[in-house]
Amino acid sequence: MQRTASRPAWRSARRLALAAWFGLAATSAAPAAPPVPDTLAQRLLACTVCHGREGRASADGFYPRIAGKPAGYLFNQLTGFRDGRRHYDLMTALIDPLSEDYLRRIAAHFAALDLPYPPPQPPTAPPAVLARGRALVFDGDARRDLPACTACHGAALTGVAPAIPGLLGLPRDYLVAQLGAWRTGRRHALAPDCMAVVAKALAPDEVAAVAQWLAAQPVPTPAAPAATLPAPLPRRCGSMPQ
């Protein structure tokens, strides 16, 4: 004769069955989460964790704005981290698995963003320092074969397509850090590295003066990079196609 389950065992099995049923019912009744679109814009939200909403820069001034920068410049920076011309382990780890075509797509995405800039930082330097910074930006120093910033970065300092970035709308700490990295050999561009030559020609107090003046300037509207340079570059730059 077949034995029936004991009452305690039956009750235990019943409780498990009911729990499973109610769990299934609750799951089926809950609204399904909307699907996440598999688009490039959705994937690149990861970049905004450091570079700020829509790539507008971080509040701490360490991570620069990438929205609206020339596509060629952004691509050069991505490959610079990949190839060791720039050094930041997190960026290198993120970029290493990506193909060159995908890096170009990332660069094109952020270059196409036309977003407003925040107000500039108030200067903390005295007027004489700001005047020195402005003179270097617009005039350079012919005695030292030091070109003006506008000779490469455009008359409005908003950059030049396809690969020269704008200098406005950047925090002074970031500008000081990058010029310092070129001066010390920590940062490199494609050879011939014209920015390394320029940065090494600047004294530390001149780096500070240029950064103070640039960071205090409003970004013009429109802020798009210029289409062409008004004159040939003062020296060859590997980052800019000839």
mmCIF file of C-alpha atoms in Angstrom:
data_model
loop_
_atom_site.group_PDB
_atom_site.id
_atom_site.type_symbol
_atom_site.label_atom_id
_atom_site.label_comp_id
_atom_site.label_asym_id
_atom_site.label_seq_id
_atom_site.Cartn_x
_atom_site.Cartn_y
_atom_site.Cartn_z
ATOM 1 C CA MET A 1 0.000 0.000 0.000
ATOM 2 C CA GLN A 2 1.332 3.468 -0.913
ATOM 3 C CA ARG A 3 2.121 5.570 2.125
ATOM 4 C CA THR A 4 0.862 9.127 2.280
ATOM 5 C CA ALA A 5 3.130 11.979 3.311
ATOM 6 C CA SER A 6 3.109 12.893 6.947
ATOM 7 C CA ARG A 7 1.078 15.979 7.908
ATOM 8 C CA PRO A 8 4.146 18.118 8.745
ATOM 9 C CA ALA A 9 5.801 17.228 5.443
ATOM 10 C CA TRP A 10 2.602 17.964 3.504
ATOM 11 C CA ARG A 11 2.194 21.322 5.178
ATOM 12 C CA SER A 12 5.812 22.211 4.390
ATOM 13 C CA ALA A 13 5.376 21.300 0.730
ATOM 14 C CA ARG A 14 2.140 23.298 0.581
ATOM 15 C CA ARG A 15 3.836 26.377 2.020
ATOM 16 C CA LEU A 16 6.655 26.117 -0.546
ATOM 17 C CA ALA A 17 4.152 25.731 -3.391
ATOM 18 C CA LEU A 18 2.122 28.712 -2.252
ATOM 19 C CA ALA A 19 5.242 30.822 -1.798
ATOM 20 C CA ALA A 20 6.411 29.941 -5.286
ATOM 21 C CA TRP A 21 2.988 30.724 -6.757
ATOM 22 C CA PHE A 22 2.650 34.057 -4.992
ATOM 23 C CA GLY A 23 6.180 34.969 -6.008
ATOM 24 C CA LEU A 24 5.415 34.173 -9.614
ATOM 25 C CA ALA A 25 2.171 36.103 -9.440
ATOM 26 C CA ALA A 26 3.925 39.144 -7.957
ATOM 27 C CA THR A 27 6.611 38.993 -10.626
ATOM 28 C CA SER A 28 4.121 38.739 -13.455
ATOM 29 C CA ALA A 29 2.012 41.551 -12.014
ATOM 30 C CA ALA A 30 4.937 43.979 -11.662
ATOM 31 C CA PRO A 31 5.420 46.287 -14.664
ATOM 32 C CA ALA A 32 8.330 45.292 -16.853
ATOM 33 C CA ALA A 33 11.286 47.647 -16.903
ATOM 34 C CA PRO A 34 11.517 49.562 -20.181
ATOM 35 C CA PRO A 35 14.227 48.198 -22.471
ATOM 36 C CA VAL A 36 17.469 50.154 -22.606
ATOM 37 C CA PRO A 37 18.162 51.261 -26.199
ATOM 38 C CA ASP A 38 21.414 49.931 -27.570
ATOM 39 C CA THR A 39 22.580 53.193 -29.132
ATOM 40 C CA LEU A 40 25.932 54.901 -29.191
ATOM 41 C CA ALA A 41 24.561 57.782 -27.116
ATOM 42 C CA GLN A 42 23.352 55.330 -24.451
ATOM 43 C CA ARG A 43 26.701 53.529 -24.325
ATOM 44 C CA LEU A 44 28.615 56.782 -24.029
ATOM 45 C CA LEU A 45 26.730 57.817 -20.910
ATOM 46 C CA ALA A 46 29.626 56.033 -19.191
ATOM 47 C CA CYS A 47 31.913 58.871 -20.325
ATOM 48 C CA THR A 48 29.755 61.429 -18.539
ATOM 49 C CA VAL A 49 30.477 59.870 -15.143
ATOM 50 C CA CYS A 50 33.840 61.672 -15.253
ATOM 51 C CA HIS A 51 33.405 64.275 -17.999
ATOM 52 C CA GLY A 52 30.130 65.665 -16.703
ATOM 53 C CA ARG A 53 26.607 65.684 -18.056
ATOM 54 C CA GLU A 54 26.726 65.406 -21.860
ATOM 55 C CA GLY A 55 30.493 65.826 -21.700
ATOM 56 C CA ARG A 56 30.309 69.416 -20.416
ATOM 57 C CA ALA A 57 33.236 68.915 -17.932
ATOM 58 C CA SER A 58 33.334 67.890 -14.293
ATOM 59 C CA ALA A 59 32.726 70.284 -11.438
ATOM 60 C CA ASP A 60 36.165 69.622 -9.933
ATOM 61 C CA GLY A 61 37.990 70.976 -12.974
ATOM 62 C CA PHE A 62 40.115 67.866 -13.420
ATOM 63 C CA TYR A 63 38.134 66.224 -16.224
ATOM 64 C CA PRO A 64 37.848 68.519 -19.235
ATOM 65 C CA ARG A 65 34.912 69.333 -21.458
ATOM 66 C CA ILE A 66 34.721 67.050 -24.477
ATOM 67 C CA ALA A 67 31.406 68.244 -25.926
ATOM 68 C CA GLY A 68 31.889 70.267 -29.094
ATOM 69 C CA LYS A 69 35.645 69.724 -29.406
ATOM 70 C CA PRO A 70 36.887 68.997 -32.952
ATOM 71 C CA ALA A 71 36.461 65.330 -33.853
ATOM 72 C CA GLY A 72 40.064 64.983 -35.000
ATOM 73 C CA TYR A 73 41.314 66.381 -31.700
ATOM 74 C CA LEU A 74 39.147 64.010 -29.646
ATOM 75 C CA PHE A 75 40.267 61.058 -31.741
ATOM 76 C CA ASN A 76 43.920 62.033 -31.261
ATOM 77 C CA GLN A 77 43.418 62.170 -27.486
ATOM 78 C CA LEU A 78 41.742 58.760 -27.403
ATOM 79 C CA THR A 79 44.554 57.173 -29.380
ATOM 80 C CA GLY A 80 47.049 59.108 -27.257
ATOM 81 C CA PHE A 81 45.806 57.307 -24.137
ATOM 82 C CA ARG A 82 45.803 54.010 -26.015
ATOM 83 C CA ASP A 83 49.322 54.453 -27.418
ATOM 84 C CA GLY A 84 50.993 55.960 -24.338
ATOM 85 C CA ARG A 85 51.307 59.596 -25.405
ATOM 86 C CA ARG A 86 48.958 60.497 -22.564
ATOM 87 C CA HIS A 87 48.926 58.771 -19.191
ATOM 88 C CA TYR A 88 45.830 57.961 -17.164
ATOM 89 C CA ASP A 89 45.345 54.285 -16.361
ATOM 90 C CA LEU A 90 41.558 54.423 -16.212
ATOM 91 C CA MET A 91 41.281 55.960 -19.690
ATOM 92 C CA THR A 92 43.789 53.493 -21.113
ATOM 93 C CA ALA A 93 41.891 50.521 -19.671
ATOM 94 C CA LEU A 94 38.605 51.786 -21.122
ATOM 95 C CA ILE A 95 40.026 52.433 -24.580
ATOM 96 C CA ASP A 96 42.287 49.400 -25.064
ATOM 97 C CA PRO A 97 39.501 46.982 -26.126
ATOM 98 C CA LEU A 98 37.967 49.392 -28.653
ATOM 99 C CA SER A 99 38.626 49.423 -32.375
ATOM 100 C CA GLU A 100 39.938 52.480 -34.171
ATOM 101 C CA ASP A 101 36.626 52.823 -36.019
ATOM 102 C CA TYR A 102 34.748 52.858 -32.709
ATOM 103 C CA LEU A 103 37.091 55.534 -31.325
ATOM 104 C CA ARG A 104 36.275 57.671 -34.365
ATOM 105 C CA ARG A 105 32.557 57.190 -33.699
ATOM 106 C CA ILE A 106 33.028 58.283 -30.074
ATOM 107 C CA ALA A 107 34.927 61.374 -31.202
ATOM 108 C CA ALA A 108 32.286 62.247 -33.808
ATOM 109 C CA HIS A 109 29.472 61.872 -31.262
ATOM 110 C CA PHE A 110 30.913 64.342 -28.762
ATOM 111 C CA ALA A 111 32.158 66.714 -31.471
ATOM 112 C CA ALA A 112 28.592 67.067 -32.774
ATOM 113 C CA LEU A 113 27.209 68.293 -29.424
ATOM 114 C CA ASP A 114 26.453 72.011 -29.426
ATOM 115 C CA LEU A 115 25.889 72.874 -25.764
ATOM 116 C CA PRO A 116 26.160 76.123 -23.810
ATOM 117 C CA TYR A 117 29.161 76.869 -21.629
ATOM 118 C CA PRO A 118 28.995 77.952 -18.000
ATOM 119 C CA PRO A 119 30.173 81.435 -16.974
ATOM 120 C CA PRO A 120 33.963 81.786 -16.753
ATOM 121 C CA GLN A 121 35.920 81.515 -13.532
ATOM 122 C CA PRO A 122 36.645 84.812 -11.787
ATOM 123 C CA PRO A 123 40.392 85.529 -11.979
ATOM 124 C CA THR A 124 42.457 85.304 -8.824
ATOM 125 C CA ALA A 125 45.591 86.929 -10.258
ATOM 126 C CA PRO A 126 46.455 90.652 -10.143
ATOM 127 C CA PRO A 127 45.888 92.794 -13.262
ATOM 128 C CA ALA A 128 49.567 92.741 -14.243
ATOM 129 C CA VAL A 129 49.592 88.942 -14.398
ATOM 130 C CA LEU A 130 46.407 88.887 -16.453
ATOM 131 C CA ALA A 131 47.872 91.468 -18.839
ATOM 132 C CA ARG A 132 50.963 89.298 -19.284
ATOM 133 C CA GLY A 133 48.786 86.290 -19.997
ATOM 134 C CA ARG A 134 46.750 88.187 -22.570
ATOM 135 C CA ALA A 135 49.875 89.431 -24.323
ATOM 136 C CA LEU A 136 51.237 85.890 -24.660
ATOM 137 C CA VAL A 137 47.885 84.633 -25.949
ATOM 138 C CA PHE A 138 47.550 87.276 -28.667
ATOM 139 C CA ASP A 139 51.147 88.273 -29.413
ATOM 140 C CA GLY A 140 53.453 85.476 -28.248
ATOM 141 C CA ASP A 141 57.095 86.469 -27.885
ATOM 142 C CA ALA A 142 58.977 86.865 -31.149
ATOM 143 C CA ARG A 143 62.335 87.151 -29.358
ATOM 144 C CA ARG A 144 61.945 83.560 -28.174
ATOM 145 C CA ASP A 145 60.242 82.283 -31.323
ATOM 146 C CA LEU A 146 57.137 81.775 -29.193
ATOM 147 C CA PRO A 147 53.956 81.991 -31.303
ATOM 148 C CA ALA A 148 50.711 83.504 -30.091
ATOM 149 C CA CYS A 149 48.043 81.033 -28.968
ATOM 150 C CA THR A 150 45.725 82.529 -31.592
ATOM 151 C CA ALA A 151 48.158 81.546 -34.357
ATOM 152 C CA CYS A 152 47.176 77.898 -33.864
ATOM 153 C CA HIS A 153 43.957 77.858 -31.837
ATOM 154 C CA GLY A 154 42.136 80.426 -33.957
ATOM 155 C CA ALA A 155 41.441 84.127 -33.628
ATOM 156 C CA ALA A 156 38.456 83.438 -31.339
ATOM 157 C CA LEU A 157 40.400 80.733 -29.414
ATOM 158 C CA THR A 158 37.594 78.241 -30.098
ATOM 159 C CA GLY A 159 39.852 75.841 -32.003
ATOM 160 C CA VAL A 160 40.232 74.953 -35.662
ATOM 161 C CA ALA A 161 38.806 71.915 -37.446
ATOM 162 C CA PRO A 162 39.632 69.155 -37.721
ATOM 163 C CA ALA A 163 42.123 68.703 -34.863
ATOM 164 C CA ILE A 164 43.013 71.888 -32.914
ATOM 165 C CA PRO A 165 41.028 72.377 -29.681
ATOM 166 C CA GLY A 166 39.625 75.575 -28.271
ATOM 167 C CA LEU A 167 41.285 77.090 -25.208
ATOM 168 C CA LEU A 168 38.263 78.831 -23.702
ATOM 169 C CA GLY A 169 35.794 77.248 -21.327
ATOM 170 C CA LEU A 170 38.511 75.230 -19.556
ATOM 171 C CA PRO A 171 39.311 75.515 -15.830
ATOM 172 C CA ARG A 172 42.642 77.201 -15.057
ATOM 173 C CA ASP A 173 43.789 74.213 -12.981
ATOM 174 C CA TYR A 174 43.289 71.953 -15.975
ATOM 175 C CA LEU A 175 45.168 74.356 -18.278
ATOM 176 C CA VAL A 176 48.073 74.603 -15.813
ATOM 177 C CA ALA A 177 48.172 70.815 -15.437
ATOM 178 C CA GLN A 178 48.266 70.150 -19.178
ATOM 179 C CA LEU A 179 50.861 72.805 -19.979
ATOM 180 C CA GLY A 180 52.898 71.482 -17.055
ATOM 181 C CA ALA A 181 52.603 67.932 -18.389
ATOM 182 C CA TRP A 182 54.002 69.057 -21.747
ATOM 183 C CA ARG A 183 56.818 70.975 -20.055
ATOM 184 C CA THR A 184 57.875 67.909 -18.058
ATOM 185 C CA GLY A 185 57.418 65.376 -20.854
ATOM 186 C CA ARG A 186 54.460 63.704 -19.176
ATOM 187 C CA ARG A 187 52.153 64.477 -22.083
ATOM 188 C CA HIS A 188 52.962 64.115 -25.779
ATOM 189 C CA ALA A 189 51.196 64.749 -29.050
ATOM 190 C CA LEU A 190 51.874 63.203 -32.437
ATOM 191 C CA ALA A 191 55.332 64.113 -33.714
ATOM 192 C CA PRO A 192 56.414 66.747 -34.379
ATOM 193 C CA ASP A 193 54.999 67.773 -31.012
ATOM 194 C CA CYS A 194 54.570 71.521 -31.440
ATOM 195 C CA MET A 195 52.811 71.983 -28.086
ATOM 196 C CA ALA A 196 55.752 70.483 -26.222
ATOM 197 C CA VAL A 197 58.040 73.051 -27.844
ATOM 198 C CA VAL A 198 55.704 75.917 -26.923
ATOM 199 C CA ALA A 199 55.102 74.733 -23.347
ATOM 200 C CA LYS A 200 58.808 74.248 -22.658
ATOM 201 C CA ALA A 201 59.479 77.793 -23.828
ATOM 202 C CA LEU A 202 57.108 79.182 -21.190
ATOM 203 C CA ALA A 203 58.334 79.927 -17.691
ATOM 204 C CA PRO A 204 56.182 78.583 -14.833
ATOM 205 C CA ASP A 205 54.854 82.066 -14.032
ATOM 206 C CA GLU A 206 53.918 82.514 -17.708
ATOM 207 C CA VAL A 207 52.007 79.214 -17.678
ATOM 208 C CA ALA A 208 50.041 80.505 -14.695
ATOM 209 C CA ALA A 209 49.410 83.874 -16.367
ATOM 210 C CA VAL A 210 48.129 82.321 -19.600
ATOM 211 C CA ALA A 211 45.887 79.887 -17.706
ATOM 212 C CA GLN A 212 44.494 82.663 -15.490
ATOM 213 C CA TRP A 213 43.626 84.871 -18.446
ATOM 214 C CA LEU A 214 42.123 82.092 -20.598
ATOM 215 C CA ALA A 215 39.972 80.700 -17.786
ATOM 216 C CA ALA A 216 38.520 84.157 -17.066
ATOM 217 C CA GLN A 217 37.236 84.706 -20.625
ATOM 218 C CA PRO A 218 33.644 84.024 -21.699
ATOM 219 C CA VAL A 219 33.156 81.596 -24.544
ATOM 220 C CA PRO A 220 31.791 83.368 -27.633
ATOM 221 C CA THR A 221 28.592 82.343 -29.370
ATOM 222 C CA PRO A 222 28.798 80.385 -31.573
ATOM 223 C CA ALA A 223 31.603 78.402 -29.937
ATOM 224 C CA ALA A 224 32.237 76.059 -32.863
ATOM 225 C CA PRO A 225 35.811 75.552 -34.088
ATOM 226 C CA ALA A 226 36.854 77.670 -37.059
ATOM 227 C CA ALA A 227 36.772 75.884 -40.393
ATOM 228 C CA THR A 228 40.267 76.964 -41.404
ATOM 229 C CA LEU A 229 43.260 78.861 -40.105
ATOM 230 C CA PRO A 230 43.734 82.402 -41.425
ATOM 231 C CA ALA A 231 47.411 81.657 -42.080
ATOM 232 C CA PRO A 232 49.735 78.632 -42.117
ATOM 233 C CA LEU A 233 50.719 77.242 -38.724
ATOM 234 C CA PRO A 234 53.862 78.867 -37.329
ATOM 235 C CA ARG A 235 55.477 75.419 -37.012
ATOM 236 C CA ARG A 236 54.626 71.909 -38.090
ATOM 237 C CA CYS A 237 52.303 69.976 -35.775
ATOM 238 C CA GLY A 238 51.849 66.235 -36.075
ATOM 239 C CA SER A 239 48.288 66.447 -34.780
ATOM 240 C CA MET A 240 47.168 68.683 -37.629
ATOM 241 C CA PRO A 241 47.005 67.140 -41.128
ATOM 242 C CA GLN A 242 49.170 68.947 -43.631
#
